[in-house]
Amino acid sequence: MRTETIDALTAYARGAPDVMLLTADLGYSVLERFAEALPKQYVNVGVCEQAMVGIAAGLALTGHRVVLYSIVNFPTLRCLEQLRNDVCYHDLPVMVIAVGGGLAYGPQGYTHHGVEDLGIMAMLPNMAVACPADPLEAEALLPQLLDRRRPAYLRLARSGEPVLHPAGTKVTLERAITLRSGTDIALLATGPILGRALAAAQTLAARGISASVLSFPGFRPLDQQAVLDAARGHRAILTLEEHMVTGGFGSRVAEVLLAAGLAPRFGKYGVTDALRGQIGSQAWLLDRLGPVEDHAMALL
Amino acid sequence: MTLAERGLNMTDTRALARRLRGHALRMTHLSRASHIGSCLSMADIMAVLYGAVLRLNPARPAWPDRDRVIISKGHAAAIVYATLAECGFLPIGELDQYSADGGRLSGHVTMTVPGVELSTGSLGHGLPVACGMALAAQRASAVWRSFCVLSDGELDEGSNWEAIQFAQRARLDTLFAIVDYNKIQSFGTVAAVSDLHPLADKFRAFNWGVTEIDGHDHPALLTALSSGPIIPGRPTAIVAHTVKGKGVSFMENQLLWHYRNPDAAQLATALAELEAGA
Ligand SMILES: [Mg+2]
């Protein structure tokens, strides 16, 4: 989904000379298409994420919209305070595009596992947080986030993610998308782990269990109405995220439910401490969590 | 327009510096706030910069062609608000509300105050942002300049050196970093805590143009701040040698006044000294 996103960014920036792309020397073989098309709107600042965010804030204070690109933890955790103070407190049009979200770079080791980013970014003032599930969501979210002219975080996986939505699906930051409607359990997913939710729904159907599957492109704002409707329409809710289950998507969903006085049977499928230090492909690491359908069955 | 164009001259920047010191002393006394020493060391820099160099329009703080100033040593907020009040960005009377409940003049510089370009207070944030502004000016071939005032202690922060490296590579020749080199930081002397010496050579090694001046010498400040880049196509560092607590004898070079605020008697003594030095 990173190539589709950079293509969408290039197309957008062609008609918006105020949009600049900064990288901290990452994105080889991905960013060249932007740099060659729009060389005056592209700067490789070198390996310095803290300065990169500050430079972005300075550009944004001077009439630019700035997009930052790097691997998940580097443009978020490394420069968290620059994002908090310089970008978010000042409510500036700076968007961070992170690649390698979740366990996409699983074999690369713990430094490259991005499993706290969503929760932390969503705590920052004025920050929108988007977690697309497939290239179609990513392409659709990019211009929406740029149009918003405020701080934004766009979390991507890497390349080769399958398209999960039918062509023509309307994608917005604010609304969850229902891919499958059922009656027993609702599988609420954010990000490419949506694919596992869809596969689990098939397996559950074969066992006589009717599951809904919803995708949440927006981590913040979260579509609260979709959460409440899911709770009212099903006996159980299972959230799915490629992120620590503490302080992530499941926690946000639980907050919405509690505040509304709803208490469906509830489970969270996502990264736990058990995965820390393990290396392996994204699929292999997620398999360590056990089959999604088993987590679902345990709630029914 | 500069304040000079509004009728001030160099004698006036000295008078302005005295007023700034007086405001900062009263503000820290009233609020019982820290950092008066940090304010006094940069009073002359602020007086010359705002009084005679910067192109600003207090009636139009967002004027696109204004010079940009980022005060990266955001703990020196009292002298910053005092300067902006003297320039007409906010009422002088509001200075009494420094660090007050429900006021807008927080103890570290905040952008909610007219004339402030960037909220600071966590060290090492200002220079990268000033780089971004200078990059924007370069892209637009604009004539306005970007100034960043840093403390010596904050040069411990690695983010500054990221920015120093970037600024020379990007040829940001409208960027001016002013170091308030007062030789004292939070726990003691800069020499003891971080051993910054030789500071000017560090900037030179990063391909910056560098000038070293007495940061209390107004003609020297005026020359350094109103000249173009020392090396064409490169950013400029002005290493301003200063005295922490400058202008009040019992505060000068005293670490204690990084923290302590003057009581009523000390305030009266300090103001009398400023008056006598006029
Ligand atoms: Mg100092």
Coordinates of C-alpha atoms and ligand atoms in Angstrom, one line a residue:
Chain A
M1 CA 0.0 0.0 0.0
R2 CA 3.0 2.3 0.3
T3 CA 3.4 2.7 -3.5
E4 CA -0.2 3.4 -4.0
T5 CA -0.1 6.0 -1.2
I6 CA 3.0 7.8 -2.7
D7 CA 1.3 7.8 -6.1
A8 CA -1.8 9.3 -4.5
L9 CA 0.4 11.9 -2.8
T10 CA 2.3 12.7 -6.0
A11 CA -1.0 13.2 -7.8
Y12 CA -2.3 15.5 -5.0
A13 CA 0.9 17.5 -4.7
R14 CA 1.1 18.1 -8.5
G15 CA -1.9 20.4 -8.0
A16 CA -0.8 21.7 -4.6
P17 CA 2.6 23.4 -4.7
D18 CA 2.4 24.1 -1.0
V19 CA 2.6 20.3 -0.2
M20 CA 6.2 19.2 0.6
L21 CA 7.5 15.7 1.2
L22 CA 10.3 15.3 3.7
T23 CA 12.1 12.0 4.5
A24 CA 14.7 11.2 7.0
D25 CA 16.7 9.2 4.4
L26 CA 14.3 6.3 4.2
G27 CA 12.0 5.2 1.4
Y28 CA 14.5 4.0 -1.2
S29 CA 12.7 2.7 -4.3
V30 CA 9.4 4.2 -3.0
L31 CA 9.9 8.0 -2.9
E32 CA 11.8 8.4 -6.1
R33 CA 8.6 8.6 -8.1
F34 CA 7.6 11.7 -6.1
A35 CA 11.1 13.2 -6.0
E36 CA 11.5 12.9 -9.8
A37 CA 8.0 14.3 -10.5
L38 CA 8.2 17.2 -8.0
P39 CA 11.8 17.8 -7.1
K40 CA 11.1 21.3 -5.7
Q41 CA 8.6 19.8 -3.2
Y42 CA 10.9 17.1 -1.9
V43 CA 13.7 17.2 0.7
N44 CA 15.7 14.4 2.2
V45 CA 16.8 16.0 5.5
G46 CA 19.2 13.2 6.4
V47 CA 18.8 10.7 9.3
C48 CA 17.4 13.1 11.9
E49 CA 13.8 12.6 12.8
Q50 CA 13.7 15.3 15.5
A51 CA 15.0 18.0 13.2
M52 CA 12.8 16.7 10.5
V53 CA 9.6 17.3 12.6
G54 CA 10.9 20.8 13.6
I55 CA 11.7 21.7 10.0
A56 CA 8.2 20.5 9.0
A57 CA 6.7 22.7 11.7
G58 CA 8.8 25.7 10.5
L59 CA 7.6 25.1 6.9
A60 CA 4.0 24.7 8.1
L61 CA 4.2 27.9 10.1
T62 CA 5.2 29.5 6.8
G63 CA 2.4 28.4 4.5
H64 CA 3.2 24.8 3.6
R65 CA 1.5 21.5 4.2
V66 CA 4.2 19.0 5.0
V67 CA 4.3 15.2 4.7
L68 CA 6.9 13.2 6.6
Y69 CA 7.9 9.7 5.6
S70 CA 9.8 7.0 7.6
I71 CA 9.6 3.6 9.2
V72 CA 7.0 3.4 11.9
N73 CA 8.8 4.1 15.2
F74 CA 11.3 6.7 13.8
P75 CA 8.9 9.5 12.8
T76 CA 6.7 8.9 15.9
L77 CA 8.4 7.7 19.0
R78 CA 11.9 9.1 18.3
C79 CA 10.5 12.6 17.8
L80 CA 7.4 12.4 20.0
E81 CA 7.9 15.6 21.8
Q82 CA 8.6 17.5 18.6
L83 CA 5.2 16.2 17.3
R84 CA 3.5 17.1 20.6
N85 CA 4.9 20.6 21.0
D86 CA 5.9 21.9 17.6
V87 CA 3.2 20.3 15.4
C88 CA 0.2 19.3 17.4
Y89 CA 0.0 22.0 20.0
H90 CA 0.4 24.6 17.2
D91 CA -2.3 22.6 15.2
L92 CA -0.1 22.6 12.0
P93 CA -0.8 20.8 8.7
V94 CA 1.9 18.2 9.1
M95 CA 1.2 14.6 8.2
V96 CA 3.3 11.6 9.2
I97 CA 3.2 8.7 6.9
A98 CA 4.7 5.7 8.6
V99 CA 5.5 2.4 6.9
G100 CA 6.0 -0.9 8.6
G101 CA 3.1 -0.4 10.9
G102 CA 2.4 -3.3 13.2
L103 CA 4.5 -6.4 12.5
A104 CA 5.0 -5.7 8.8
Y105 CA 8.8 -5.7 9.3
G106 CA 8.5 -8.7 11.7
P107 CA 11.8 -10.4 10.7
Q108 CA 13.7 -7.2 11.2
G109 CA 13.4 -7.4 15.0
Y110 CA 11.8 -5.6 17.9
T111 CA 13.2 -2.1 16.9
H112 CA 11.1 -2.4 13.7
H113 CA 7.9 -3.6 15.3
G114 CA 5.5 -0.7 15.4
V115 CA 3.0 -1.7 18.0
E116 CA 2.5 1.4 20.2
D117 CA 2.2 4.1 17.6
L118 CA -1.6 4.3 17.2
G119 CA -2.3 4.7 20.8
I120 CA 0.4 7.2 21.4
M121 CA -0.3 9.3 18.3
A122 CA -4.0 9.3 19.2
M123 CA -3.3 11.0 22.5
L124 CA -1.7 14.0 20.9
P125 CA -3.8 17.1 20.6
N126 CA -5.5 17.8 17.2
M127 CA -4.0 14.7 15.7
A128 CA -6.1 12.5 13.3
V129 CA -5.0 8.9 13.2
A130 CA -5.7 6.7 10.2
C131 CA -5.0 3.0 9.9
P132 CA -6.0 1.8 6.4
A133 CA -6.7 -1.9 5.9
D134 CA -5.8 -2.0 2.2
P135 CA -4.5 0.1 -0.7
L136 CA -8.0 1.3 -1.5
E137 CA -8.5 2.7 2.0
A138 CA -5.0 4.2 2.0
E139 CA -5.5 6.0 -1.4
A140 CA -8.8 7.4 -0.2
L141 CA -7.6 8.6 3.1
L142 CA -4.5 10.4 1.9
P143 CA -6.3 13.4 0.2
Q144 CA -8.8 13.6 3.1
L145 CA -6.0 14.0 5.6
L146 CA -4.3 16.6 3.4
D147 CA -7.5 18.5 2.9
R148 CA -8.0 18.7 6.6
R149 CA -4.9 20.9 7.0
R150 CA -4.2 19.7 10.6
P151 CA -1.9 17.2 12.2
A152 CA -2.3 13.7 10.9
Y153 CA -0.8 10.2 11.2
L154 CA -1.2 7.7 8.4
R155 CA -0.1 4.3 9.3
L156 CA 0.8 2.0 6.5
A157 CA 2.0 -1.6 6.4
R158 CA 4.3 -2.1 3.5
S159 CA 3.7 -3.5 0.0
G160 CA 1.6 -6.2 -1.5
E161 CA -1.4 -6.0 0.8
P162 CA -4.4 -7.3 -1.0
V163 CA -7.4 -5.1 -1.7
L164 CA -10.2 -6.2 0.7
H165 CA -13.0 -3.9 -0.4
P166 CA -15.1 -4.1 -3.5
A167 CA -14.1 -1.4 -6.1
G168 CA -16.1 1.8 -5.5
T169 CA -16.4 1.4 -1.7
K170 CA -16.7 4.8 -0.1
V171 CA -13.9 5.3 2.5
T172 CA -13.8 8.1 5.0
L173 CA -11.8 8.8 8.1
E174 CA -15.0 9.2 10.2
R175 CA -17.0 6.1 9.2
A176 CA -16.5 2.4 9.7
I177 CA -17.2 0.2 6.7
T178 CA -19.3 -2.9 7.0
L179 CA -17.9 -5.7 4.8
R180 CA -20.1 -8.5 6.1
S181 CA -23.3 -8.5 8.2
G182 CA -24.1 -11.1 10.8
T183 CA -26.0 -11.5 14.0
D184 CA -23.9 -13.4 16.6
I185 CA -20.6 -11.6 16.8
A186 CA -19.1 -8.4 15.4
L187 CA -15.5 -8.5 14.4
L188 CA -14.2 -4.9 14.5
A189 CA -10.8 -4.4 12.8
T190 CA -8.4 -1.6 12.1
G191 CA -5.7 -2.0 9.5
P192 CA -4.7 -4.9 7.3
I193 CA -5.6 -7.4 10.0
L194 CA -9.1 -6.9 8.5
G195 CA -8.1 -9.8 6.2
R196 CA -7.9 -12.1 9.2
A197 CA -11.3 -11.0 10.4
L198 CA -12.8 -11.8 7.0
A199 CA -11.2 -15.2 6.8
A200 CA -12.4 -16.0 10.4
A201 CA -16.0 -14.9 9.5
Q202 CA -15.9 -17.5 6.7
T203 CA -14.7 -20.2 9.1
L204 CA -17.3 -19.2 11.7
A205 CA -20.1 -19.4 9.1
A206 CA -19.1 -23.0 8.4
R207 CA -19.6 -23.7 12.1
G208 CA -23.0 -22.1 12.1
I209 CA -21.9 -18.7 13.6
S210 CA -23.0 -15.5 11.9
A211 CA -20.3 -12.8 12.1
S212 CA -20.3 -9.2 11.1
V213 CA -17.0 -7.7 9.9
L214 CA -16.3 -3.9 10.1
S215 CA -13.3 -2.0 9.1
F216 CA -12.3 1.2 10.9
P217 CA -10.0 3.3 8.7
G218 CA -10.2 6.0 11.4
F219 CA -8.5 5.2 14.7
R220 CA -9.1 8.8 15.7
P221 CA -11.8 10.0 15.3
L222 CA -13.3 6.6 16.0
D223 CA -16.7 5.8 14.6
Q224 CA -18.5 5.6 17.9
Q225 CA -21.9 5.0 16.4
A226 CA -20.7 2.0 14.5
V227 CA -19.3 0.6 17.8
L228 CA -22.6 1.1 19.6
D229 CA -24.6 -0.3 16.7
A230 CA -22.4 -3.4 16.7
A231 CA -22.9 -3.9 20.5
R232 CA -26.7 -3.6 20.1
G233 CA -26.8 -5.9 17.2
H234 CA -24.6 -8.8 18.4
R235 CA -24.0 -10.9 21.5
A236 CA -20.3 -10.4 21.4
I237 CA -17.6 -8.1 20.0
L238 CA -14.0 -9.0 19.1
T239 CA -11.6 -6.2 18.2
L240 CA -8.6 -6.9 15.9
E241 CA -5.5 -4.8 15.7
E242 CA -1.9 -5.1 14.8
H243 CA -0.9 -3.1 17.9
M244 CA -0.5 -3.7 21.6
V245 CA -4.0 -4.5 23.0
T246 CA -3.3 -2.2 25.9
G247 CA -4.1 1.4 24.9
G248 CA -5.0 0.5 21.3
F249 CA -8.1 0.0 19.2
G250 CA -9.7 -2.5 21.5
S251 CA -9.2 -0.2 24.5
R252 CA -10.8 2.7 22.6
V253 CA -13.8 0.5 21.6
A254 CA -14.1 -0.7 25.2
E255 CA -14.2 2.9 26.4
V256 CA -17.0 3.8 24.0
L257 CA -19.0 0.7 25.2
L258 CA -18.5 1.5 28.9
A259 CA -19.4 5.1 28.5
A260 CA -22.7 4.0 26.9
G261 CA -23.4 1.4 29.6
L262 CA -23.2 -1.5 27.1
A263 CA -21.6 -4.7 28.2
P264 CA -21.5 -7.2 25.4
R265 CA -19.1 -10.2 25.7
F266 CA -15.9 -8.6 24.6
G267 CA -12.5 -9.7 23.5
K268 CA -9.3 -8.1 22.0
Y269 CA -7.2 -9.8 19.4
G270 CA -3.8 -8.1 19.0
V271 CA -0.2 -7.9 20.1
T272 CA 0.7 -8.9 23.6
D273 CA 3.9 -9.0 25.5
A274 CA 4.3 -12.6 24.5
L275 CA 5.4 -11.5 21.0
R276 CA 8.2 -9.2 22.3
G277 CA 11.6 -10.4 21.2
Q278 CA 10.1 -12.9 18.7
I279 CA 11.0 -12.5 15.1
G280 CA 9.3 -13.9 12.1
S281 CA 7.1 -12.9 9.2
Q282 CA 4.0 -10.8 9.9
A283 CA 1.9 -13.9 9.3
W284 CA 4.0 -16.2 11.5
L285 CA 4.0 -13.7 14.4
L286 CA 0.2 -13.1 14.2
D287 CA -0.3 -16.9 14.1
R288 CA 1.3 -17.0 17.5
L289 CA -1.8 -15.3 18.8
G290 CA -3.9 -18.3 17.8
P291 CA -6.8 -18.4 15.2
V292 CA -9.1 -15.5 15.3
E293 CA -12.1 -17.9 15.1
D294 CA -11.0 -19.5 18.4
H295 CA -10.9 -16.1 20.1
A296 CA -14.4 -15.5 18.7
M297 CA -15.8 -18.9 19.7
A298 CA -14.5 -18.3 23.3
L299 CA -16.8 -15.3 23.5
L300 CA -19.9 -17.2 22.5
Chain B
M1 CA 9.0 48.4 10.2
T2 CA 11.8 48.4 12.8
L3 CA 11.3 50.3 16.0
A4 CA 14.3 52.4 14.8
E5 CA 12.2 53.5 11.9
R6 CA 9.6 54.5 14.4
G7 CA 12.1 57.0 15.9
L8 CA 14.3 55.0 18.2
N9 CA 18.1 55.3 18.0
M10 CA 21.0 53.4 19.6
T11 CA 20.8 55.3 22.8
D12 CA 17.2 54.1 22.9
T13 CA 18.1 50.4 22.6
R14 CA 20.1 50.9 25.9
A15 CA 17.1 52.5 27.5
L16 CA 15.0 49.7 26.1
A17 CA 17.3 47.1 27.6
R18 CA 17.0 48.8 30.9
R19 CA 13.2 48.8 30.7
L20 CA 13.2 45.1 29.7
R21 CA 15.4 44.2 32.7
G22 CA 13.1 46.2 35.0
H23 CA 10.0 44.5 33.6
A24 CA 11.6 41.0 34.0
L25 CA 12.6 41.8 37.6
R26 CA 9.2 43.0 38.5
M27 CA 7.5 40.0 36.7
T28 CA 9.6 37.4 38.5
H29 CA 9.1 39.2 41.8
L30 CA 5.4 39.3 41.4
S31 CA 5.0 35.7 40.1
R32 CA 7.8 34.2 42.3
A33 CA 9.0 32.7 39.0
S34 CA 12.5 31.4 38.2
H35 CA 15.0 32.2 35.4
I36 CA 15.6 35.9 36.0
G37 CA 19.3 35.3 35.4
S38 CA 18.6 33.8 32.0
C39 CA 16.4 36.9 31.2
L40 CA 19.0 39.4 32.2
S41 CA 21.8 37.8 30.2
M42 CA 19.8 38.2 26.9
A43 CA 18.2 41.7 27.6
D44 CA 20.7 43.5 25.3
I45 CA 20.3 40.9 22.6
M46 CA 16.5 41.4 22.7
A47 CA 16.8 45.2 22.9
V48 CA 19.0 45.5 19.8
L49 CA 17.2 42.8 17.9
Y50 CA 13.7 44.1 18.4
G51 CA 14.6 47.8 18.8
A52 CA 16.9 48.2 15.8
V53 CA 17.0 45.2 13.5
L54 CA 13.8 43.3 13.0
R55 CA 11.1 44.2 10.5
L56 CA 7.9 43.7 12.3
N57 CA 4.4 45.2 12.4
P58 CA 2.9 44.9 15.9
A59 CA -0.5 45.9 14.5
R60 CA -0.2 43.0 12.1
P61 CA 1.6 40.1 13.9
A62 CA 1.1 37.7 11.0
W63 CA 2.4 40.1 8.3
P64 CA 3.9 37.6 5.9
D65 CA 7.1 39.5 5.2
R66 CA 8.1 40.0 8.8
D67 CA 11.4 38.7 10.2
R68 CA 10.9 35.5 12.2
V69 CA 12.3 35.1 15.7
I70 CA 12.2 31.9 17.7
I71 CA 13.3 32.0 21.3
S72 CA 14.4 28.5 21.8
K73 CA 15.4 29.2 25.5
G74 CA 11.7 29.3 26.3
H75 CA 12.3 29.6 30.0
A76 CA 13.4 33.2 29.5
A77 CA 9.7 34.0 28.9
A78 CA 9.6 37.1 31.1
I79 CA 12.1 39.0 29.0
V80 CA 10.3 37.9 25.8
Y81 CA 6.9 39.1 26.9
A82 CA 8.4 42.3 28.2
T83 CA 10.0 42.9 24.8
L84 CA 6.8 42.2 22.9
A85 CA 4.9 44.5 25.2
E86 CA 7.5 47.3 24.7
C87 CA 7.1 46.7 20.9
G88 CA 3.3 47.1 21.2
F89 CA 2.2 43.4 20.7
L90 CA 0.5 43.4 24.1
P91 CA -0.3 45.9 26.8
I92 CA 2.5 46.6 29.2
G93 CA 0.0 46.3 32.1
E94 CA -0.6 42.6 31.2
L95 CA 3.0 41.8 32.2
D96 CA 1.7 41.8 35.8
Q97 CA -0.2 38.7 34.8
Y98 CA 3.0 36.7 34.2
S99 CA 2.5 33.1 35.3
A100 CA -0.8 34.2 36.9
D101 CA -3.8 31.9 37.3
G102 CA -5.9 32.0 34.2
G103 CA -3.5 34.4 32.4
R104 CA -1.9 33.8 29.0
L105 CA 1.7 34.6 29.8
S106 CA 2.9 31.2 30.8
G107 CA 6.3 30.6 32.4
H108 CA 7.6 29.2 29.1
V109 CA 7.1 31.1 25.9
T110 CA 3.7 30.3 24.2
M111 CA 2.3 31.1 20.8
T112 CA -1.0 32.3 22.3
V113 CA 0.8 35.6 22.9
P114 CA 0.8 38.0 19.9
G115 CA 4.3 38.2 18.4
V116 CA 5.4 34.8 19.5
E117 CA 6.2 32.6 16.5
L118 CA 6.7 29.3 18.4
S119 CA 5.9 27.9 21.8
T120 CA 9.1 26.7 23.5
G121 CA 10.2 25.5 26.8
S122 CA 11.6 22.1 26.0
L123 CA 15.1 22.8 24.9
G124 CA 16.4 21.9 21.5
H125 CA 13.2 22.6 19.6
G126 CA 13.7 26.1 18.3
L127 CA 16.6 25.7 15.8
P128 CA 15.0 23.0 13.7
V129 CA 11.8 25.0 13.4
A130 CA 13.9 28.1 12.4
C131 CA 15.5 25.9 9.7
G132 CA 12.1 25.1 8.4
M133 CA 11.2 28.8 8.2
A134 CA 14.5 29.7 6.5
L135 CA 13.9 26.8 4.1
A136 CA 10.4 28.3 3.3
A137 CA 12.1 31.8 2.8
Q138 CA 14.6 30.2 0.4
R139 CA 11.9 28.5 -1.6
A140 CA 10.0 31.7 -1.9
S141 CA 13.2 33.8 -2.5
A142 CA 11.9 36.0 0.3
V143 CA 14.0 38.7 1.9
W144 CA 12.9 38.2 5.5
R145 CA 15.3 36.5 7.9
S146 CA 15.0 33.9 10.6
F147 CA 16.6 34.4 14.0
C148 CA 16.8 31.8 16.7
V149 CA 18.0 32.6 20.2
L150 CA 19.5 29.7 22.1
S151 CA 21.0 29.2 25.5
D152 CA 24.4 27.6 25.9
G153 CA 23.1 24.8 28.1
E154 CA 20.5 23.8 25.5
L155 CA 23.3 23.0 23.0
D156 CA 23.6 19.8 24.9
E157 CA 20.5 18.7 23.0
G158 CA 21.3 16.6 19.9
S159 CA 18.4 18.0 17.9
N160 CA 20.3 21.3 17.7
W161 CA 23.2 19.5 16.0
E162 CA 20.9 17.8 13.6
A163 CA 19.6 21.2 12.6
I164 CA 23.1 22.7 12.5
Q165 CA 24.1 20.0 10.1
F166 CA 20.9 20.4 8.0
A167 CA 21.1 24.2 7.8
Q168 CA 24.6 24.2 6.1
R169 CA 23.7 21.5 3.7
A170 CA 20.5 23.3 2.7
R171 CA 22.5 26.6 2.4
L172 CA 20.1 28.5 4.7
D173 CA 21.8 31.8 4.4
T174 CA 18.9 33.8 5.9
L175 CA 19.2 31.8 9.2
F176 CA 20.9 33.4 12.2
A177 CA 21.5 31.5 15.4
I178 CA 22.3 33.7 18.4
V179 CA 23.8 31.8 21.4
D180 CA 23.3 33.6 24.7
Y181 CA 26.6 32.2 26.0
N182 CA 26.4 33.1 29.7
K183 CA 28.5 30.1 30.8
I184 CA 26.1 28.8 33.3
Q185 CA 23.5 26.1 33.0
S186 CA 21.1 24.3 35.3
F187 CA 23.6 22.5 37.6
G188 CA 26.6 24.7 37.3
T189 CA 29.1 26.1 34.8
V190 CA 28.8 25.1 31.2
A191 CA 32.5 24.2 31.4
A192 CA 31.8 21.7 34.2
V193 CA 28.5 20.2 33.0
S194 CA 29.0 19.9 29.3
D195 CA 32.4 21.5 28.3
L196 CA 31.0 23.2 25.3
H197 CA 34.3 24.9 24.5
P198 CA 35.4 25.7 21.7
L199 CA 31.8 26.6 20.7
A200 CA 32.7 28.9 17.8
D201 CA 34.9 26.2 16.3
K202 CA 32.2 23.7 16.5
F203 CA 29.9 25.9 14.3
R204 CA 32.9 26.5 12.0
A205 CA 33.5 22.8 11.7
F206 CA 29.8 22.5 10.6
N207 CA 30.5 25.0 7.8
W208 CA 28.6 27.9 9.4
G209 CA 29.8 31.5 9.3
V210 CA 30.6 32.5 12.9
T211 CA 31.1 35.8 14.8
E212 CA 32.0 36.1 18.5
I213 CA 30.9 39.3 20.2
D214 CA 30.3 40.8 23.6
G215 CA 26.5 40.2 24.0
H216 CA 26.1 43.4 26.0
D217 CA 27.8 45.7 23.5
H218 CA 25.0 47.3 21.5
P219 CA 27.0 48.5 18.5
A220 CA 28.6 45.1 18.2
L221 CA 25.2 43.4 18.4
L222 CA 23.8 45.8 15.9
T223 CA 26.6 45.1 13.4
A224 CA 26.3 41.3 13.9
L225 CA 22.5 41.2 13.7
S226 CA 22.0 43.6 10.8
S227 CA 24.7 42.2 8.5
G228 CA 24.2 39.5 5.9
P229 CA 25.6 36.0 6.1
I230 CA 29.3 35.9 7.1
I231 CA 29.9 33.2 4.5
P232 CA 27.8 33.6 1.4
G233 CA 25.3 30.8 1.1
R234 CA 25.8 29.6 4.6
P235 CA 23.9 30.1 7.9
T236 CA 25.4 32.4 10.5
A237 CA 26.1 31.8 14.2
I238 CA 26.5 34.8 16.5
V239 CA 28.2 33.6 19.7
A240 CA 27.3 36.3 22.1
H241 CA 29.4 36.2 25.3
T242 CA 27.2 37.3 28.1
V243 CA 27.0 37.4 31.8
K244 CA 24.2 35.6 33.5
G245 CA 22.2 38.1 35.7
K246 CA 23.8 41.0 33.8
G247 CA 22.9 44.4 35.2
V248 CA 22.2 43.5 38.8
S249 CA 25.4 43.1 40.8
F250 CA 24.3 40.4 43.2
M251 CA 22.8 38.3 40.5
E252 CA 25.7 38.4 38.0
N253 CA 27.3 35.0 37.5
Q254 CA 25.3 33.4 40.2
L255 CA 23.7 30.0 39.6
L256 CA 21.3 30.7 42.4
W257 CA 19.4 33.3 40.3
H258 CA 18.6 30.7 37.7
Y259 CA 16.0 29.6 40.4
R260 CA 15.5 32.4 42.9
N261 CA 13.2 35.4 42.5
P262 CA 13.8 38.7 44.1
D263 CA 11.9 39.7 47.2
A264 CA 10.7 43.3 47.6
A265 CA 14.0 44.6 49.0
Q266 CA 16.1 42.9 46.4
L267 CA 13.8 44.2 43.7
A268 CA 14.2 47.7 45.0
T269 CA 18.0 47.3 45.1
A270 CA 18.1 45.8 41.6
L271 CA 15.9 48.6 40.1
A272 CA 18.0 51.2 41.7
E273 CA 21.1 49.6 40.2
L274 CA 19.6 49.7 36.8
E275 CA 18.7 53.3 37.2
A276 CA 22.2 54.2 38.5
G277 CA 23.7 52.4 35.5
A278 CA 21.7 54.6 33.1
Ligands
MG1 MG 23.3 29.4 30.2

